[in-house]
Amino acid sequence: MKLSFKKTLLAVLTFGGGTALLFVLTFIHINQGSVSIPASLVVEAVVNPQDTIAHHTVRVLRMPRAMMGIMAGGALAVAGVVLQTVTKNPLASAGTLGIHSGTYFAVVASTVFLPAALFDNALFVAFLGGLGTFFIVFVLSGGNNATPVRMVLAGMIVTLLFSSLTKVLQIFYETETAGLFLWGAGTLVQNDWSGVRFSIPFVLISLAVILVMSFKLDTLGLGDDVAAGLGQNIQAVKFFSIIAAVMLTSVTVSVVGPIGFVGLIAPHIIKLLGYRKHILIVIASFIWGGNVLLFADILARIIDPSFSELPVGAISALIGSPWLIWLVLRMHRKQYGKQDSSVMAGRPAGKVSLRVLLPVLTGLIAVMFFVSLASGNYGFEPLTFFQTIFGNSNEFEKNLIVDFRFSRALLALLAGMILAASGLVFQGVLRNPLADPSVIGITSGGGAGALLTMYVFGVSGIWIPIGAMAGSILFFFLVMLFAVRAGFQPAILALLGIGVSAFGSAVIQVLVVQADITVTSALTWLSGTTYAKGWSEITTYLIWPIAVVFPFLFMRISISDTLSLGDDTAKGLGMKVMAARFQLAFSAAVLAAFCVAAVGSIGFIGLIAPHAARLLAGPSNQRLLPVSILIGGLLLLAADTLSRTLLAPNEIPSGTIVAIIGAPYFLWLMKKNA
């Protein structure tokens, strides 16, 4: 009797309480705005509408936005339920699997190159982009054999790839994509009921399909073998469920842009309450998804009372990223236990002698340096270079090469070396082959710190790099705190890094919109760039970490080899494990912080260089450090050269070039090790 009463009370609170909260939040949401409207007038506009400006404001501008918030939040939540069941991944959602980035890229690319394909709305293009992205992530993470960790990491890498490609389009086609920046961060702004009317049929049909299949999803949740034994057509159930989930995501993205974490938060709230039947989970998730998104939009207006429209997607990330971190830590304790959930690492293809490897890499750097100096707006011109350097005819060209190209190439070389060393140390200390300053959130912390310094504290430009370093160090301490809680398990740390990075990226999005800076300048800086950088950045930010931290690393890097044996073995050998981890990790964070201050948020160098070095030099960190440093310098020097010459006279941020190269490499590596 007591059990029945508890279930009834839980149902009343979940469905009745959720619906009541939805009405309350809707009323609060409608009552928010740049013009204050009394609550009685809001009720009158709904119950007894009249032809007045106040009533039209409520019914035509504010009510559609609230209804769109409910519909979008509910649709994303239901999509998250389906994705989690079909992939058997409790961390799955449209955001964590990269579907949002794929739909966003598809819409931006169509806007630029094939606007006729949009057909007055972006649904068809967004749907194809989302479906293709899910297929890529699903296959590359191992298909039906994919683990939750591998699938989310594949989604992260695909997100980085599509985000980089999208940034390139936004930078070079700023006019065509000018209206897509705020939409790309997620916004519920509606000027009439057209968005709601457009969405309703697609959302209702997709929901109907999922509700009809809810009992089959219950069986699917028991495992593929059990479902097949009960006579289900597993492939058909998965296919139609994924189609419906991607449609819910696509119709939402086409109207309000990509909004993350709602599909992660709402389903888990319901599952934590003890619901296991999908028909109940789907209905409850729709209600609470609407609550989550409406609350995020209300919070955005409270944070910015000027109503300059903070992106609700960024606010949902501010709410959702701590939720993701808590969820991962909870999974770590209950699901992963103490197993070593290492993801992947480069496998040595052959151990090349350092006597051969180091001179070869140094020679390649010298060649690339020459190519960089001899390349300009008209491509590679070695004869012009020699005539300029050794002749006396063109003083302007000589100054251009010496003062601009040489200093910039040297900056790229040193920054690449620093990032590679930082990535290698983090991989060894955290026992995580995917560790990198950009992946675990340190570079996003630097970006957030820099923007806070620029646009919140309003100090002079000389303090901006200091803010970047402060943000990087702060996020480092957060990561280390979570690392201790997670027992330094590699895969868990990778997921925690995603949460920390998402939080930093959300702060950056809010600040970019608040500061009202141009899209191009914001994206260029945040992508990481060597443009207009030179001697000042070298002498101020790059020389010191190389002169001080590099010698320390060369003396202490062997600690990473001992740590790779496991904490118990390291302690048995007399090592103070926590102190050793912190020393090395802090040195890596300092390297990353100085590099962010100099060139912005350049990612993947710290991932690619150590992996490439491991393939050539073997697993010993003493051998890996010099090889990684040289490869990192070579990679960023090459990326800098391409950034100047590939689409000259236009310039692509160096960090974007590296991401476009690095993401496919890691997707291939994941597939190879699946």
XYZ file of C-alpha atoms in Angstrom:
674
model
C 0.000 0.000 0.000
C 2.823 2.367 0.896
C 4.663 1.430 -2.299
C 1.564 2.164 -4.382
C 1.120 5.509 -2.635
C 4.777 6.430 -3.308
C 4.406 5.590 -6.995
C 1.234 7.649 -7.223
C 2.845 10.574 -5.449
C 5.902 10.310 -7.720
C 3.686 10.295 -10.814
C 1.737 13.302 -9.563
C 4.942 15.231 -8.884
C 6.557 14.194 -12.157
C 3.671 14.817 -14.520
C 1.351 17.099 -12.557
C 4.121 19.043 -10.854
C 6.122 19.235 -14.085
C 3.121 20.570 -15.982
C 2.332 23.081 -13.225
C 5.952 24.261 -13.245
C 5.730 24.587 -17.019
C 2.750 26.942 -16.641
C 4.559 28.977 -13.973
C 7.736 29.288 -16.043
C 5.715 30.147 -19.138
C 3.944 32.927 -17.262
C 7.263 34.277 -15.914
C 8.809 34.013 -19.369
C 5.958 35.906 -21.049
C 6.128 38.594 -18.392
C 9.815 39.233 -19.130
C 10.823 41.826 -21.680
C 12.348 45.232 -22.296
C 8.898 46.725 -21.620
C 7.252 45.849 -18.322
C 3.737 44.445 -18.713
C 1.614 43.855 -15.591
C 0.679 40.255 -14.823
C -3.027 41.093 -15.072
C -2.506 42.376 -18.607
C -0.732 39.148 -19.579
C -3.715 37.125 -18.333
C -6.133 39.450 -20.129
C -4.167 39.161 -23.400
C -4.442 35.378 -23.230
C -8.048 35.092 -22.014
C -9.649 38.147 -23.605
C -7.418 39.455 -26.427
C -7.983 42.950 -27.750
C -6.520 45.032 -30.560
C -3.951 46.889 -28.442
C -0.157 47.156 -28.618
C 0.283 45.509 -25.232
C -1.898 42.546 -26.179
C -0.133 42.168 -29.538
C 3.232 42.238 -27.756
C 2.166 39.384 -25.510
C 0.402 37.272 -28.142
C 2.595 37.871 -31.206
C 6.088 38.265 -29.731
C 6.277 36.747 -26.262
C 3.900 33.783 -26.430
C 5.479 32.313 -29.607
C 8.898 32.473 -27.954
C 7.645 30.661 -24.861
C 5.825 28.023 -26.927
C 8.936 27.526 -29.067
C 10.968 27.053 -25.899
C 8.601 24.353 -24.654
C 8.523 22.602 -28.011
C 12.286 22.805 -28.605
C 13.174 21.709 -25.079
C 10.713 18.813 -25.216
C 11.904 17.704 -28.662
C 15.573 17.740 -27.663
C 14.807 15.836 -24.460
C 12.897 13.102 -26.314
C 15.673 12.880 -28.905
C 18.116 12.372 -26.041
C 15.983 9.524 -24.635
C 16.012 7.704 -27.977
C 19.724 8.242 -28.618
C 20.614 6.970 -25.153
C 18.536 3.819 -25.619
C 19.587 2.984 -29.184
C 23.291 3.566 -28.576
C 23.197 2.091 -25.038
C 25.046 5.232 -24.017
C 23.794 7.178 -20.980
C 25.853 10.183 -22.112
C 24.306 10.356 -25.579
C 22.485 13.441 -26.789
C 22.381 15.487 -29.967
C 25.133 17.689 -28.537
C 27.529 15.044 -27.206
C 27.287 12.950 -30.405
C 28.096 15.904 -32.649
C 24.687 16.021 -34.360
C 24.271 19.717 -33.546
C 27.601 20.619 -35.117
C 26.738 18.609 -38.230
C 23.365 20.282 -38.677
C 24.862 23.725 -38.062
C 27.661 23.143 -40.591
C 25.192 21.828 -43.171
C 22.997 24.923 -42.818
C 25.941 27.358 -42.970
C 27.479 25.571 -45.966
C 24.143 25.581 -47.793
C 23.631 29.258 -46.988
C 26.981 30.060 -48.597
C 27.180 27.657 -51.532
C 23.662 26.394 -52.239
C 21.032 28.737 -50.773
C 18.346 27.289 -53.058
C 18.621 24.002 -51.117
C 17.218 25.680 -48.003
C 13.710 25.926 -49.530
C 12.775 28.911 -47.335
C 13.813 26.927 -44.247
C 16.785 24.860 -43.166
C 14.982 21.679 -42.075
C 15.876 19.417 -45.009
C 19.535 20.437 -44.990
C 19.737 20.249 -41.178
C 18.154 16.775 -41.224
C 20.650 15.432 -43.764
C 23.535 17.009 -41.864
C 22.382 15.562 -38.548
C 21.730 12.096 -39.961
C 25.102 12.005 -41.700
C 26.890 13.149 -38.553
C 25.240 10.478 -36.413
C 26.219 7.818 -38.949
C 29.852 9.019 -38.972
C 30.102 9.037 -35.173
C 28.338 5.689 -34.815
C 30.567 3.913 -37.339
C 33.880 5.453 -36.282
C 33.281 4.720 -32.601
C 32.735 1.023 -33.289
C 29.069 0.695 -34.261
C 27.116 -1.704 -32.073
C 30.318 -2.515 -30.178
C 31.010 1.114 -29.285
C 31.449 1.967 -25.633
C 29.834 5.115 -24.197
C 33.246 6.730 -23.818
C 34.384 6.060 -27.379
C 31.118 7.321 -28.825
C 31.180 10.592 -26.892
C 34.846 11.117 -27.756
C 34.093 10.500 -31.437
C 31.271 13.034 -31.120
C 33.688 15.505 -29.554
C 36.214 15.144 -32.379
C 33.523 15.404 -35.075
C 32.217 18.506 -33.306
C 35.692 20.059 -33.384
C 36.022 19.250 -37.083
C 32.649 20.656 -38.143
C 33.052 23.659 -35.840
C 36.378 24.467 -37.493
C 34.904 24.154 -40.983
C 31.958 26.330 -39.937
C 34.308 28.999 -38.576
C 36.181 29.080 -41.885
C 32.937 29.720 -43.755
C 31.831 32.379 -41.273
C 35.161 34.182 -41.487
C 35.352 34.248 -45.291
C 31.648 34.727 -45.942
C 30.787 37.088 -43.111
C 28.111 38.901 -45.112
C 26.281 35.722 -46.149
C 26.433 34.219 -42.651
C 26.035 37.420 -40.603
C 22.626 36.442 -39.250
C 23.728 32.929 -38.285
C 26.128 33.699 -35.415
C 23.523 34.294 -32.684
C 21.361 31.534 -34.174
C 24.397 29.247 -34.107
C 24.711 29.802 -30.364
C 21.010 28.931 -29.887
C 18.279 31.528 -29.500
C 14.531 31.368 -28.890
C 13.839 34.774 -30.461
C 10.600 34.638 -32.485
C 8.953 37.513 -34.340
C 5.643 35.714 -34.927
C 4.014 32.278 -34.813
C 5.596 31.025 -38.061
C 8.364 29.072 -36.315
C 5.898 27.348 -34.011
C 3.485 26.542 -36.847
C 6.327 25.162 -38.940
C 7.642 22.948 -36.121
C 4.388 21.492 -34.787
C 3.656 18.875 -37.480
C 7.223 17.526 -37.572
C 7.472 17.361 -33.779
C 4.062 15.687 -33.396
C 4.730 13.091 -36.093
C 8.172 12.257 -34.677
C 6.753 12.019 -31.155
C 3.969 9.749 -32.386
C 6.496 7.430 -34.026
C 8.572 7.252 -30.847
C 5.534 6.682 -28.620
C 4.291 3.889 -30.886
C 7.734 2.274 -30.683
C 8.152 2.877 -26.948
C 7.405 -0.737 -26.006
C 9.956 -1.965 -28.542
C 12.455 0.479 -27.066
C 11.779 -1.104 -23.656
C 12.767 -4.464 -25.094
C 15.749 -2.971 -26.913
C 16.974 -1.632 -23.581
C 17.341 -5.236 -22.380
C 19.996 -5.889 -25.016
C 20.069 -6.768 -28.706
C 20.177 -10.524 -28.080
C 17.123 -10.442 -25.805
C 15.215 -8.196 -28.225
C 16.053 -10.492 -31.156
C 15.031 -13.527 -29.104
C 11.642 -11.879 -28.522
C 11.163 -11.579 -32.276
C 11.990 -7.911 -32.771
C 13.530 -6.566 -35.956
C 16.332 -4.761 -34.169
C 17.678 -2.907 -37.197
C 14.234 -1.579 -38.128
C 13.558 -0.380 -34.573
C 16.901 1.397 -34.430
C 16.521 2.893 -37.904
C 13.082 4.422 -37.381
C 13.935 5.549 -33.856
C 17.077 7.331 -35.023
C 15.214 8.929 -37.951
C 12.599 10.297 -35.529
C 15.254 11.506 -33.054
C 17.298 13.238 -35.748
C 14.120 14.830 -37.127
C 13.282 16.222 -33.678
C 16.798 17.627 -33.439
C 16.806 18.994 -36.991
C 13.488 20.803 -36.764
C 14.670 22.368 -33.512
C 18.012 23.440 -34.969
C 16.356 24.832 -38.114
C 14.219 27.192 -36.011
C 16.202 28.033 -32.852
C 19.730 26.833 -33.634
C 21.824 24.190 -31.847
C 21.034 24.072 -28.129
C 23.005 21.522 -26.171
C 22.649 19.617 -22.908
C 18.814 19.740 -22.721
C 18.756 16.253 -24.245
C 21.136 15.112 -21.542
C 19.660 16.792 -18.476
C 15.927 16.105 -18.842
C 16.049 12.334 -19.539
C 18.410 11.794 -16.615
C 16.150 13.719 -14.268
C 13.350 11.312 -15.155
C 15.536 8.196 -14.962
C 16.909 9.264 -11.601
C 13.306 9.337 -10.359
C 13.115 5.622 -11.148
C 11.144 5.497 -14.414
C 12.036 2.622 -16.756
C 9.114 2.417 -19.218
C 9.845 4.450 -22.317
C 6.306 5.686 -22.797
C 6.519 7.373 -19.379
C 10.115 8.505 -19.873
C 9.299 10.092 -23.248
C 6.248 12.014 -21.985
C 7.936 13.139 -18.767
C 11.134 14.097 -20.608
C 9.146 16.272 -23.014
C 7.578 18.140 -20.090
C 10.819 18.580 -18.174
C 12.821 19.376 -21.309
C 10.473 22.306 -21.841
C 11.021 23.338 -18.224
C 14.818 23.188 -18.579
C 14.923 25.304 -21.734
C 12.394 27.861 -20.491
C 14.351 28.183 -17.258
C 17.577 28.711 -19.254
C 15.934 31.471 -21.313
C 14.545 33.132 -18.178
C 17.986 32.918 -16.586
C 19.549 34.497 -19.683
C 17.274 37.518 -19.295
C 18.003 37.759 -15.582
C 21.757 37.694 -16.245
C 21.376 40.375 -18.912
C 18.572 42.732 -17.865
C 19.241 44.903 -20.935
C 17.646 42.127 -23.032
C 20.379 42.225 -25.676
C 19.669 38.511 -26.188
C 22.195 36.211 -24.605
C 22.259 32.906 -26.513
C 20.118 30.417 -24.645
C 22.359 27.634 -25.981
C 25.260 29.099 -24.011
C 23.132 29.365 -20.859
C 21.978 25.757 -21.235
C 25.653 24.769 -21.521
C 26.448 26.710 -18.352
C 23.737 24.681 -16.622
C 24.391 21.401 -18.414
C 28.172 21.128 -18.288
C 28.259 20.822 -14.463
C 25.480 18.259 -14.834
C 27.622 16.306 -17.317
C 30.586 16.431 -14.942
C 28.444 15.186 -12.042
C 26.969 12.456 -14.230
C 30.396 11.254 -15.372
C 31.674 11.150 -11.806
C 28.547 9.259 -10.772
C 29.025 6.788 -13.629
C 32.640 6.391 -12.596
C 31.666 5.250 -9.149
C 28.748 3.026 -10.089
C 29.449 1.817 -13.602
C 33.133 1.896 -14.407
C 34.476 0.890 -11.040
C 38.263 0.707 -10.936
C 38.859 -0.568 -14.428
C 41.444 1.167 -16.574
C 39.226 2.564 -19.275
C 42.010 3.743 -21.547
C 40.703 4.883 -24.887
C 43.464 4.493 -27.404
C 47.036 5.369 -28.083
C 49.301 5.427 -31.063
C 51.067 2.108 -31.510
C 54.753 2.197 -32.447
C 55.250 1.358 -36.104
C 58.975 0.986 -35.572
C 61.582 2.393 -33.226
C 63.778 4.825 -35.147
C 67.093 5.849 -33.618
C 67.163 9.375 -32.223
C 70.472 9.887 -34.027
C 68.531 9.560 -37.259
C 65.156 10.949 -36.204
C 66.230 14.248 -34.632
C 68.432 15.397 -37.542
C 65.712 14.440 -40.038
C 63.052 16.408 -38.152
C 65.416 19.363 -37.760
C 66.072 19.262 -41.498
C 62.336 19.198 -42.257
C 61.861 22.210 -39.993
C 64.631 24.048 -41.854
C 62.993 23.234 -45.195
C 59.558 24.337 -43.956
C 61.097 27.505 -42.542
C 62.519 28.281 -45.967
C 59.156 27.537 -47.638
C 57.443 29.841 -45.141
C 59.859 32.703 -45.731
C 59.668 32.315 -49.505
C 55.855 32.106 -49.627
C 53.498 35.047 -49.893
C 50.330 36.188 -51.605
C 51.629 34.856 -54.928
C 52.569 31.420 -53.666
C 56.024 29.857 -53.287
C 58.657 32.119 -54.895
C 62.188 30.899 -54.038
C 63.923 32.963 -56.752
C 62.257 36.160 -55.577
C 63.266 35.273 -52.018
C 66.953 34.872 -52.889
C 66.962 38.023 -55.017
C 65.372 39.977 -52.162
C 67.690 38.685 -49.436
C 70.983 38.816 -51.332
C 70.176 41.744 -53.624
C 70.000 45.427 -52.847
C 67.044 46.393 -55.011
C 63.952 45.856 -52.872
C 64.286 47.091 -49.301
C 60.534 46.801 -48.635
C 60.455 43.111 -49.559
C 63.536 42.461 -47.433
C 61.937 44.108 -44.403
C 58.742 42.164 -45.063
C 60.597 38.861 -45.000
C 62.855 39.648 -42.048
C 60.472 41.585 -39.819
C 57.149 39.944 -40.662
C 57.571 36.445 -42.096
C 60.619 35.411 -40.095
C 59.256 36.525 -36.720
C 55.878 34.976 -37.432
C 57.398 31.670 -38.567
C 59.594 31.585 -35.471
C 56.539 32.304 -33.310
C 54.634 29.395 -34.913
C 57.621 27.084 -34.454
C 58.041 27.915 -30.761
C 54.290 27.819 -30.025
C 54.011 24.410 -31.689
C 56.907 23.109 -29.609
C 55.314 24.363 -26.401
C 51.895 22.888 -27.195
C 53.420 19.523 -28.107
C 55.396 19.374 -24.859
C 52.281 20.326 -22.875
C 50.190 17.642 -24.574
C 52.794 14.934 -24.036
C 53.085 15.743 -20.337
C 49.312 15.762 -19.846
C 48.998 12.415 -21.630
C 51.617 10.886 -19.377
C 50.445 12.419 -16.104
C 46.754 11.754 -16.686
C 47.392 8.385 -18.382
C 45.094 9.615 -21.106
C 46.182 9.420 -24.772
C 43.550 12.030 -25.629
C 44.781 14.574 -23.096
C 45.626 17.942 -24.575
C 45.242 21.514 -23.275
C 42.321 22.092 -25.659
C 40.556 18.795 -24.894
C 40.670 19.053 -21.102
C 39.493 22.652 -21.082
C 42.633 24.647 -20.340
C 42.629 26.605 -23.612
C 38.897 27.388 -23.325
C 39.644 28.660 -19.827
C 42.295 30.881 -21.342
C 39.849 32.212 -23.917
C 37.264 32.925 -21.231
C 39.866 34.665 -19.093
C 41.022 36.828 -21.986
C 37.502 37.896 -22.922
C 36.615 38.602 -19.294
C 39.666 40.830 -19.101
C 38.765 42.627 -22.334
C 35.063 43.203 -21.972
C 34.144 42.855 -18.308
C 37.007 44.442 -16.412
C 37.706 46.884 -19.235
C 41.457 47.074 -18.624
C 44.057 47.957 -21.247
C 45.119 45.481 -23.909
C 48.374 44.630 -22.174
C 46.400 42.728 -19.497
C 44.530 40.492 -21.955
C 47.226 37.773 -22.108
C 47.475 37.929 -18.314
C 43.735 37.216 -18.153
C 44.223 34.303 -20.559
C 46.933 32.814 -18.360
C 44.827 33.278 -15.219
C 41.857 31.543 -16.874
C 44.044 28.660 -18.037
C 45.525 28.102 -14.588
C 42.086 28.278 -12.925
C 40.662 25.660 -15.288
C 43.769 23.533 -14.713
C 43.034 23.389 -10.988
C 39.424 22.437 -11.770
C 40.578 19.611 -14.030
C 43.047 18.343 -11.433
C 40.346 18.422 -8.748
C 38.068 16.288 -10.927
C 41.014 14.065 -11.863
C 41.590 13.235 -8.209
C 37.878 12.436 -7.785
C 37.990 10.208 -10.887
C 41.093 8.356 -9.764
C 42.930 9.588 -12.885
C 41.085 7.095 -15.088
C 41.876 8.042 -18.717
C 38.459 7.773 -20.331
C 36.672 9.398 -17.411
C 39.083 12.317 -17.536
C 38.423 12.753 -21.256
C 34.698 13.058 -20.580
C 35.278 15.439 -17.693
C 37.424 17.527 -20.019
C 34.510 17.786 -22.432
C 32.351 19.157 -19.621
C 34.969 21.691 -18.517
C 35.592 22.768 -22.135
C 31.857 23.167 -22.733
C 31.578 25.418 -19.692
C 34.459 27.588 -20.878
C 33.073 27.739 -24.411
C 29.675 28.805 -23.049
C 31.295 31.648 -21.103
C 33.098 32.689 -24.293
C 29.866 32.672 -26.326
C 28.084 34.816 -23.757
C 30.943 37.314 -23.654
C 31.215 37.532 -27.444
C 27.511 38.350 -27.774
C 27.573 40.711 -24.795
C 30.606 42.586 -26.044
C 29.009 43.028 -29.477
C 32.334 42.528 -31.225
C 32.495 41.605 -34.897
C 32.005 37.934 -35.662
C 35.163 37.674 -37.734
C 37.498 39.110 -35.090
C 35.969 36.958 -32.354
C 36.133 33.737 -34.353
C 39.650 34.467 -35.572
C 41.034 35.028 -32.073
C 39.138 32.127 -30.526
C 40.247 29.750 -33.299
C 43.875 30.468 -32.498
C 45.920 32.549 -34.892
C 49.481 33.598 -35.605
C 48.255 36.559 -37.655
C 49.985 39.869 -36.875
C 52.084 38.158 -34.193
C 55.842 38.406 -33.934
C 58.762 39.507 -31.816
C 56.665 41.027 -29.033
C 54.794 37.765 -28.338
C 57.991 35.721 -28.654
C 59.962 37.750 -26.128
C 57.048 38.287 -23.739
C 55.332 34.872 -23.651
C 57.274 32.121 -25.437
C 60.946 32.504 -24.558
C 60.413 32.227 -20.800
C 58.532 28.913 -20.673
C 61.032 27.379 -23.085
C 63.980 28.658 -21.066
C 62.581 27.663 -17.662
C 60.023 24.861 -18.078
C 61.667 22.830 -20.853
C 64.833 22.080 -18.815
C 62.642 21.021 -15.883
C 60.687 18.662 -18.151
C 63.803 17.105 -19.627
C 65.008 16.347 -16.092
C 61.669 15.042 -14.790
C 59.862 13.527 -17.791
C 60.980 9.999 -16.846
C 58.429 10.228 -14.007
C 55.715 9.728 -16.632
C 57.170 6.310 -17.494
C 56.894 5.279 -13.865
C 53.356 6.650 -13.562
C 52.321 4.601 -16.609
C 53.000 1.449 -14.582
C 50.113 2.332 -12.260
C 49.839 4.191 -8.981
C 50.455 1.137 -6.786
C 53.641 0.208 -8.625
C 54.849 3.820 -8.586
C 54.237 4.045 -4.839
C 56.055 0.746 -4.377
C 59.067 2.276 -6.108
C 59.045 5.091 -3.555
C 57.416 7.786 -5.646
C 55.126 10.390 -4.114
C 52.510 9.946 -6.832
C 50.232 12.920 -6.187
C 53.114 15.364 -5.798
C 54.772 14.059 -8.960
C 51.541 14.315 -10.947
C 50.888 17.837 -9.789
C 54.407 19.069 -10.543
C 54.375 17.795 -14.102
C 50.749 18.760 -14.764
C 51.301 22.268 -13.431
C 54.331 22.719 -15.677
C 52.225 21.598 -18.659
C 49.464 24.025 -17.656
C 51.974 26.878 -17.444
C 53.205 26.046 -20.949
C 49.636 26.018 -22.275
C 48.757 29.262 -20.484
C 51.684 31.167 -22.001
C 50.862 29.750 -25.421
C 47.199 30.801 -25.186
C 48.358 34.272 -24.222
C 50.538 34.422 -27.336
C 48.475 32.773 -30.083
C 45.004 32.041 -28.684
C 43.237 28.685 -28.516
C 45.117 26.394 -30.898
C 44.160 22.769 -30.372
C 45.239 19.346 -31.648
C 48.981 20.084 -31.757
C 49.270 18.592 -28.275
C 47.368 15.546 -29.527
C 48.921 14.938 -32.926
C 52.578 15.539 -32.106
C 52.911 13.023 -29.204
C 50.966 10.377 -31.155
C 53.121 10.852 -34.237
C 56.232 10.756 -32.049
C 55.039 7.557 -30.383
C 54.688 5.898 -33.774
C 58.309 6.755 -34.587
C 60.190 6.698 -31.292
C 58.391 4.161 -29.120
C 56.765 4.586 -25.691
C 59.648 6.000 -23.622
C 58.840 9.574 -22.596
C 62.510 10.524 -22.486
C 62.702 9.727 -26.201
C 59.252 11.118 -26.911
C 59.824 14.602 -25.477
C 62.410 15.916 -27.989
C 60.682 14.177 -30.902
C 57.259 15.542 -29.903
C 58.663 19.047 -29.525
C 60.159 19.013 -33.020
C 57.044 17.505 -34.615
C 54.814 20.046 -32.857
C 56.940 22.929 -34.088
C 56.949 21.519 -37.620
C 53.155 21.061 -37.631
C 52.280 24.568 -36.496
C 54.928 26.086 -38.785
C 53.341 24.229 -41.718
C 49.843 25.281 -40.587
C 50.967 28.900 -40.344
C 52.388 28.772 -43.871
C 49.165 27.276 -45.216
C 47.069 29.826 -43.331
C 48.868 32.655 -45.162
C 49.014 31.133 -48.629
C 46.115 28.712 -49.092
C 43.481 31.379 -49.824
C 45.757 34.414 -50.178
C 45.279 37.289 -49.681
C 42.647 36.047 -47.216
C 43.918 34.216 -44.164
C 42.615 31.165 -42.320
C 43.364 31.000 -38.561
C 46.237 28.579 -37.936
C 44.244 26.809 -35.229
C 41.493 26.056 -37.729
C 44.000 24.570 -40.182
C 45.377 22.324 -37.433
C 41.877 21.207 -36.390
C 40.879 20.391 -39.974
C 44.010 18.246 -40.284
C 43.943 16.781 -36.791
C 40.297 15.767 -36.459
C 40.270 13.326 -39.425
C 43.523 11.809 -38.152
C 42.005 11.045 -34.777
C 38.793 9.754 -36.295
C 40.910 7.373 -38.374
C 42.867 6.385 -35.285
C 39.636 5.656 -33.392
C 38.344 3.548 -36.258
C 41.641 1.686 -36.495
C 41.602 0.874 -32.795
C 37.865 0.113 -32.617
